[in-house]
C-alpha cells in the first residue's frame, strides 16, 4: 500500500504498540470500504485523528491513512443510525431526534471523514427540529454543526435553509435576522441556494412568510394588505415546494394563510353576509380574499387537518360553493351549503 508523505511521517511518529493501544481504547467501530491502488478492502476502524484513520492490515500491522490516499472510500451505515433513520421515516420525530443526537455524539471522533455517521445524524437531527418547529434548537444546532466544511450540494443547502428557519421567534424583530440571512443566501451563498433541495427551499419560504406576517395581528391594517398578500404567497410556496414532505410546516403554513386572509379588511363582515344565502351571484360578488380563504380552508380541512384544528377554516368551509351552472340549475351546492333558488 502507498500512503501520502504526511501520513507516513505521522505513522512514523507513533510507536506501533502505542497505536495498537489507541485502537483498542478508541471510539466505536466503523466499517470502511477503501481501495489502495487496485485492491479494494473492507476495514474495521476504531480510531481516528483528524481525517487520519487507523486500522490493522491483514498481517496485523497497525497502519494509518486518510481518504485522500484511497481511490474508493465509503462508510457503511451503522445499525444505530439505521434505527434512527427508520424512526424518522416513520414520523416518530421525538424518538428519532433522541436517537440521532446519540449517534451524532457517539461517532463524533469521525466527523472529519466524508460520509461519516455523525454528520449524517446531525443533518437529520436538524430536519427533525425544523419539522417539530423547535426554532431555538435549530438555531443552536446550526451554530454547533460538526465540521460543516465537508458539506456540499444538497447537504449544504439543508444547513443554509436551517440557518434561516433558526431565526424564527414570536417576536416581530425576528424578521430582521431572517431577511439578513436570506440576503446572504441569495448573494454570497448562491451556490447553496442553487443546490438546495426543493423541500428545503420550502423552509426558506416558510421563514420569510413568517417574517412578513410578524406583527400584522388578527386584523390587517389597510396599509398592510399588500404585505399580508406577500406573506400568504410565501407560505403557499412553502406548501407547494414541500412536495409531500414537511407535513407539519404545510399544516401550519396553510393555517396561518387562512388566518391572515380572514384578518383582511372587510372579510369577516363579508363572511356574515354570505352565510346562509350562497348563490352564484352572491359567490361572484364575494371579495377575492374571502374566496381565496374558502378554497384554502377546503384544502386544509380535506387534505391536511381535521375539523377543530383551525376555527377560521371550519367557518369558511361552511361557505364553500361550487358555482358551476349545472349545479346552480339543479339546486346543488358543491360544499357544506346548498345553492338556493
Short mmCIF file of C-alpha atoms in Angstrom, two decimals:
data_model
loop_
_atom_site.label_atom_id
_atom_site.label_comp_id
_atom_site.label_asym_id
_atom_site.label_seq_id
_atom_site.Cartn_x
_atom_site.Cartn_y
_atom_site.Cartn_z
CA UNK A 1 0.00 0.00 0.00
CA UNK A 2 1.11 3.54 -0.71
CA UNK A 3 0.30 6.44 1.55
CA UNK A 4 0.95 10.17 1.38
CA UNK A 5 4.18 11.58 2.80
CA UNK A 6 2.25 13.28 5.60
CA UNK A 7 0.61 10.02 6.59
CA UNK A 8 3.95 8.24 6.54
CA UNK A 9 5.53 10.87 8.81
CA UNK A 10 2.58 10.73 11.15
CA UNK A 11 2.75 6.96 11.28
CA UNK A 12 6.48 7.03 11.90
CA UNK A 13 5.96 9.35 14.85
CA UNK A 14 3.81 6.76 16.59
CA UNK A 15 5.07 3.60 18.16
CA UNK A 16 3.28 0.53 16.86
CA UNK A 17 2.39 -0.53 20.38
CA UNK A 18 1.01 2.87 21.18
CA UNK A 19 -1.08 2.88 18.01
CA UNK A 20 -2.45 -0.56 18.81
CA UNK A 21 -3.46 0.68 22.26
CA UNK A 22 -5.15 3.70 20.67
CA UNK A 23 -7.19 1.35 18.52
CA UNK A 24 -8.34 -0.70 21.48
CA UNK A 25 -9.13 2.40 23.53
CA UNK A 26 -10.59 4.26 20.58
CA UNK A 27 -14.14 5.01 19.51
CA UNK A 28 -16.96 2.84 18.19
CA UNK A 29 -16.21 0.55 15.26
CA UNK A 30 -16.81 1.68 11.69
CA UNK A 31 -16.75 -0.49 8.59
CA UNK A 32 -14.96 1.44 5.87
CA UNK A 33 -14.57 0.34 2.26
CA UNK A 34 -11.32 1.54 0.70
CA UNK A 35 -9.24 0.91 -2.36
CA UNK A 36 -5.46 1.42 -2.26
CA UNK A 37 -4.19 1.03 -5.81
CA UNK A 38 -6.01 -1.92 -7.38
CA UNK A 39 -7.02 -3.81 -4.28
CA UNK A 40 -10.28 -2.98 -2.52
CA UNK A 41 -10.54 -3.79 1.16
CA UNK A 42 -13.10 -3.68 3.95
CA UNK A 43 -11.56 -2.24 7.10
CA UNK A 44 -12.68 -2.21 10.70
CA UNK A 45 -11.69 1.18 12.08
CA UNK A 46 -11.92 2.18 15.73
CA UNK A 47 -9.64 5.20 15.91
CA UNK A 48 -9.37 8.49 14.06
CA UNK A 49 -7.30 11.63 14.48
CA UNK A 50 -8.47 14.50 12.30
CA UNK A 51 -9.05 12.91 8.90
CA UNK A 52 -6.48 10.16 9.51
CA UNK A 53 -8.00 6.82 10.40
CA UNK A 54 -6.04 3.97 11.96
CA UNK A 55 -6.51 0.31 11.16
CA UNK A 56 -4.68 -3.02 11.24
CA UNK A 57 -3.82 -4.68 7.92
CA UNK A 58 -4.17 -8.39 7.17
CA UNK A 59 -0.73 -9.06 8.60
CA UNK A 60 -1.72 -7.48 11.91
CA UNK A 61 0.37 -4.37 11.35
CA UNK A 62 -1.08 -1.05 12.61
CA UNK A 63 -1.39 1.49 9.79
CA UNK A 64 -2.72 4.98 9.16
CA UNK A 65 -4.32 6.56 6.09
CA UNK A 66 -6.60 9.39 5.02
CA UNK A 67 -9.47 9.34 2.49
CA UNK A 68 -7.17 11.12 0.02
CA UNK A 69 -4.92 8.04 0.00
CA UNK A 70 -7.73 5.96 -1.49
CA UNK A 71 -9.50 5.83 -4.85
CA UNK A 72 -12.60 4.33 -3.17
CA UNK A 73 -13.82 5.44 0.23
CA UNK A 74 -17.21 4.98 1.83
CA UNK A 75 -18.55 4.10 5.24
CA UNK A 76 -21.23 1.52 5.99
CA UNK A 77 -24.22 2.93 7.87
CA UNK A 78 -24.02 1.61 11.45
CA UNK A 79 -27.03 -0.16 12.95
CA UNK A 80 -27.91 2.60 15.41
CA UNK A 81 -28.09 5.17 12.60
CA UNK A 82 -30.31 2.81 10.58
CA UNK A 83 -32.67 2.57 13.57
CA UNK A 84 -32.74 6.37 13.93
CA UNK A 85 -33.48 6.77 10.21
CA UNK A 86 -36.35 4.29 10.47
CA UNK A 87 -37.88 6.28 13.33
CA UNK A 88 -37.52 9.47 11.28
CA UNK A 89 -39.15 7.97 8.18
CA UNK A 90 -41.92 6.64 10.40
CA UNK A 91 -42.58 10.25 11.53
CA UNK A 92 -41.64 9.39 15.11
CA UNK A 93 -39.80 12.68 15.28
CA UNK A 94 -39.20 12.96 19.03
CA UNK A 95 -37.80 9.42 19.16
CA UNK A 96 -35.75 9.92 16.01
CA UNK A 97 -34.34 13.19 17.33
CA UNK A 98 -33.17 11.49 20.53
CA UNK A 99 -31.53 8.62 18.64
CA UNK A 100 -29.91 10.90 16.07
CA UNK A 101 -28.38 13.08 18.80
CA UNK A 102 -26.93 9.93 20.38
CA UNK A 103 -25.44 8.77 17.06
CA UNK A 104 -24.02 12.23 16.39
CA UNK A 105 -22.20 12.24 19.72
CA UNK A 106 -21.15 8.59 19.60
CA UNK A 107 -19.35 8.90 16.25
CA UNK A 108 -18.14 12.50 16.71
CA UNK A 109 -14.47 11.46 16.51
CA UNK A 110 -15.04 10.55 12.85
CA UNK A 111 -16.70 13.78 11.75
CA UNK A 112 -13.73 14.81 9.59
CA UNK A 113 -14.29 11.78 7.34
CA UNK A 114 -16.61 12.21 4.32
CA UNK A 115 -19.91 10.39 4.67
CA UNK A 116 -19.44 9.78 8.39
CA UNK A 117 -22.45 8.81 10.55
CA UNK A 118 -22.02 11.77 12.91
CA UNK A 119 -22.57 14.34 10.16
CA UNK A 120 -25.44 12.34 8.63
CA UNK A 121 -27.13 12.15 12.02
CA UNK A 122 -26.60 15.88 12.61
CA UNK A 123 -28.34 16.74 9.32
CA UNK A 124 -31.32 14.53 10.09
CA UNK A 125 -31.49 15.90 13.64
CA UNK A 126 -31.77 19.38 12.14
CA UNK A 127 -34.60 18.21 9.90
CA UNK A 128 -36.42 16.75 12.91
CA UNK A 129 -36.15 20.05 14.78
CA UNK A 130 -37.41 22.06 11.79
CA UNK A 131 -40.42 19.78 11.36
CA UNK A 132 -41.08 19.95 15.12
CA UNK A 133 -40.79 23.76 14.85
CA UNK A 134 -38.29 23.90 17.70
CA UNK A 135 -36.61 27.01 16.36
CA UNK A 136 -34.35 27.59 19.38
CA UNK A 137 -32.92 24.08 18.92
CA UNK A 138 -32.48 24.67 15.17
CA UNK A 139 -30.52 27.84 15.87
CA UNK A 140 -28.29 26.12 18.42
CA UNK A 141 -27.64 23.11 16.17
CA UNK A 142 -26.65 25.24 13.18
CA UNK A 143 -24.20 27.17 15.35
CA UNK A 144 -22.55 24.00 16.63
CA UNK A 145 -22.79 21.87 13.48
CA UNK A 146 -19.84 19.43 13.34
CA UNK A 147 -17.32 20.18 10.60
CA UNK A 148 -19.73 21.80 8.14
CA UNK A 149 -16.77 22.45 5.80
CA UNK A 150 -17.28 18.91 4.49
CA UNK A 151 -20.79 19.71 3.32
CA UNK A 152 -21.60 20.39 -0.30
CA UNK A 153 -24.55 20.21 -2.65
CA UNK A 154 -27.86 19.29 -1.07
CA UNK A 155 -26.36 18.82 2.40
CA UNK A 156 -25.01 22.38 2.39
CA UNK A 157 -28.37 23.58 1.10
CA UNK A 158 -30.14 21.90 4.03
CA UNK A 159 -27.84 23.58 6.55
CA UNK A 160 -28.28 27.03 4.96
CA UNK A 161 -32.07 26.62 4.92
CA UNK A 162 -31.96 25.60 8.57
CA UNK A 163 -29.89 28.69 9.45
CA UNK A 164 -32.74 30.88 8.20
CA UNK A 165 -35.51 29.00 10.00
CA UNK A 166 -33.45 29.09 13.20
CA UNK A 167 -34.15 32.83 13.35
CA UNK A 168 -37.91 32.32 13.76
CA UNK A 169 -39.40 33.56 17.04
CA UNK A 170 -42.77 35.00 18.07
CA UNK A 171 -41.10 38.41 18.33
CA UNK A 172 -41.63 40.55 15.17
CA UNK A 173 -37.98 41.59 15.38
CA UNK A 174 -37.03 38.11 14.10
CA UNK A 175 -37.78 39.42 10.62
CA UNK A 176 -34.51 41.37 10.65
CA UNK A 177 -32.35 38.25 11.05
CA UNK A 178 -34.44 36.22 8.60
CA UNK A 179 -34.11 38.90 5.93
CA UNK A 180 -30.40 39.34 6.64
CA UNK A 181 -29.66 35.62 6.24
CA UNK A 182 -31.85 35.41 3.13
CA UNK A 183 -29.91 38.25 1.50
CA UNK A 184 -26.69 36.39 2.29
CA UNK A 185 -28.12 33.22 0.77
CA UNK A 186 -29.07 34.98 -2.46
CA UNK A 187 -25.74 36.84 -2.60
CA UNK A 188 -22.54 35.16 -1.45
CA UNK A 189 -24.39 31.95 -0.70
CA UNK A 190 -25.75 31.49 -4.23
CA UNK A 191 -24.15 28.05 -4.56
CA UNK A 192 -26.06 26.81 -1.52
CA UNK A 193 -29.35 28.15 -2.92
CA UNK A 194 -28.65 26.61 -6.33
CA UNK A 195 -28.18 23.14 -4.83
CA UNK A 196 -30.87 23.42 -2.17
CA UNK A 197 -33.45 20.61 -2.39
CA UNK A 198 -36.92 21.93 -3.22
CA UNK A 199 -38.42 20.62 0.03
CA UNK A 200 -35.71 22.50 1.97
CA UNK A 201 -36.34 25.67 -0.04
CA UNK A 202 -39.84 25.31 1.41
CA UNK A 203 -38.27 26.04 4.82
CA UNK A 204 -36.91 29.33 3.47
CA UNK A 205 -40.32 30.30 2.06
CA UNK A 206 -41.97 29.45 5.38
CA UNK A 207 -39.50 31.57 7.36
CA UNK A 208 -39.85 34.53 5.01
CA UNK A 209 -43.63 34.27 5.17
CA UNK A 210 -43.46 34.21 8.97
CA UNK A 211 -41.17 37.26 8.88
CA UNK A 212 -43.62 39.28 6.78
CA UNK A 213 -46.62 38.20 8.86
CA UNK A 214 -44.90 39.07 12.15
CA UNK A 215 -46.64 41.95 13.85
CA UNK A 216 -49.65 42.14 11.50
CA UNK A 217 -52.04 40.87 14.17
CA UNK A 218 -55.52 39.39 13.73
CA UNK A 219 -56.88 42.46 11.93
CA UNK A 220 -54.77 43.59 9.00
CA UNK A 221 -54.49 47.39 8.61
CA UNK A 222 -55.45 48.68 5.17
CA UNK A 223 -51.90 49.88 4.51
CA UNK A 224 -50.52 46.38 5.28
CA UNK A 225 -52.75 44.38 2.91
CA UNK A 226 -50.02 44.07 0.27
CA UNK A 227 -47.59 42.81 2.93
CA UNK A 228 -50.22 40.29 4.01
CA UNK A 229 -50.65 39.06 0.44
CA UNK A 230 -46.90 38.64 0.04
CA UNK A 231 -46.76 36.66 3.28
CA UNK A 232 -49.60 34.39 2.11
CA UNK A 233 -47.86 33.87 -1.23
CA UNK A 234 -44.65 32.77 0.51
CA UNK A 235 -46.50 30.44 2.89
CA UNK A 236 -48.29 28.89 -0.08
CA UNK A 237 -44.93 28.50 -1.84
CA UNK A 238 -43.85 26.50 1.22
CA UNK A 239 -46.84 24.22 0.70
CA UNK A 240 -46.09 23.70 -2.99
CA UNK A 241 -42.32 23.32 -2.61
CA UNK A 242 -42.68 20.75 0.17
CA UNK A 243 -43.90 18.16 -2.38
CA UNK A 244 -45.45 15.90 0.20
CA UNK A 245 -42.68 16.44 2.76
CA UNK A 246 -42.67 18.81 5.76
CA UNK A 247 -46.29 17.90 6.67
CA UNK A 248 -46.08 19.85 9.93
CA UNK A 249 -44.91 23.03 8.18
CA UNK A 250 -47.51 22.56 5.43
CA UNK A 251 -50.30 22.41 8.01
CA UNK A 252 -49.00 25.47 9.84
CA UNK A 253 -48.39 27.45 6.63
CA UNK A 254 -51.93 26.83 5.38
CA UNK A 255 -53.43 27.59 8.79
CA UNK A 256 -51.54 30.89 9.01
CA UNK A 257 -52.52 31.80 5.43
CA UNK A 258 -56.20 31.26 6.23
CA UNK A 259 -55.97 33.38 9.37
CA UNK A 260 -54.17 36.17 7.52
CA UNK A 261 -56.81 36.29 4.76
CA UNK A 262 -59.67 36.30 7.27
CA UNK A 263 -57.96 39.23 9.00
CA UNK A 264 -58.03 41.36 5.83
CA UNK A 265 -60.30 44.43 5.90
CA UNK A 266 -63.99 43.60 5.36
CA UNK A 267 -63.59 39.83 5.18
CA UNK A 268 -65.32 38.92 8.45
CA UNK A 269 -68.22 41.19 7.53
CA UNK A 270 -68.46 39.54 4.09
CA UNK A 271 -68.47 36.11 5.75
CA UNK A 272 -71.51 37.15 7.80
CA UNK A 273 -73.40 38.39 4.75
CA UNK A 274 -72.62 35.29 2.69
CA UNK A 275 -73.55 32.75 5.34
CA UNK A 276 -76.87 31.01 4.71
CA UNK A 277 -77.59 32.53 1.28
CA UNK A 278 -74.96 31.31 -1.18
CA UNK A 279 -75.93 31.58 -4.83
CA UNK A 280 -73.92 32.05 -7.97
CA UNK A 281 -74.46 35.80 -7.72
CA UNK A 282 -73.52 36.16 -4.03
CA UNK A 283 -70.46 33.96 -4.60
CA UNK A 284 -69.31 36.00 -7.60
CA UNK A 285 -69.76 39.21 -5.61
CA UNK A 286 -67.75 37.94 -2.62
CA UNK A 287 -64.32 39.59 -2.07
CA UNK A 288 -61.43 37.80 -3.73
CA UNK A 289 -59.61 37.35 -0.42
CA UNK A 290 -62.67 35.59 1.01
CA UNK A 291 -62.97 33.20 -1.96
CA UNK A 292 -59.24 32.52 -1.69
CA UNK A 293 -59.58 31.78 2.03
CA UNK A 294 -62.56 29.48 1.41
CA UNK A 295 -60.61 27.50 -1.18
CA UNK A 296 -57.63 27.18 1.17
CA UNK A 297 -59.89 26.15 4.03
CA UNK A 298 -61.43 23.39 1.91
CA UNK A 299 -57.97 22.05 1.03
CA UNK A 300 -56.86 22.37 4.64
CA UNK A 301 -59.86 20.51 6.04
CA UNK A 302 -60.00 17.87 3.28
CA UNK A 303 -56.32 17.00 2.92
CA UNK A 304 -54.27 18.45 5.77
CA UNK A 305 -56.11 18.73 9.08
CA UNK A 306 -59.43 17.60 10.57
CA UNK A 307 -62.25 19.77 11.87
CA UNK A 308 -61.38 21.66 15.02
CA UNK A 309 -57.74 22.44 14.21
CA UNK A 310 -58.49 25.94 12.89
CA UNK A 311 -61.74 27.76 13.77
CA UNK A 312 -61.50 30.06 10.75
CA UNK A 313 -61.13 27.07 8.43
CA UNK A 314 -64.20 25.43 9.99
CA UNK A 315 -66.27 28.58 9.46
CA UNK A 316 -65.02 29.09 5.91
CA UNK A 317 -65.77 25.52 4.84
CA UNK A 318 -69.45 26.19 5.51
CA UNK A 319 -69.26 28.85 2.80
CA UNK A 320 -67.71 26.60 0.18
CA UNK A 321 -69.75 26.80 -3.00
CA UNK A 322 -69.22 25.34 -6.45
CA UNK A 323 -70.86 27.82 -8.77
CA UNK A 324 -70.85 25.62 -11.86
CA UNK A 325 -74.02 26.39 -13.94
CA UNK A 326 -75.37 22.82 -13.82
CA UNK A 327 -75.16 22.77 -10.03
CA UNK A 328 -76.99 26.11 -9.77
CA UNK A 329 -79.71 24.85 -12.12
CA UNK A 330 -80.15 21.63 -10.17
CA UNK A 331 -80.09 23.47 -6.85
CA UNK A 332 -76.95 21.66 -5.75
CA UNK A 333 -74.02 23.11 -3.85
CA UNK A 334 -70.50 21.77 -4.05
CA UNK A 335 -69.81 22.07 -0.35
CA UNK A 336 -71.44 22.18 3.07
CA UNK A 337 -74.10 24.65 1.83
CA UNK A 338 -76.63 24.05 -0.92
CA UNK A 339 -77.37 26.72 -3.51
CA UNK A 340 -80.75 28.36 -3.01
CA UNK A 341 -83.13 29.44 -5.74
#
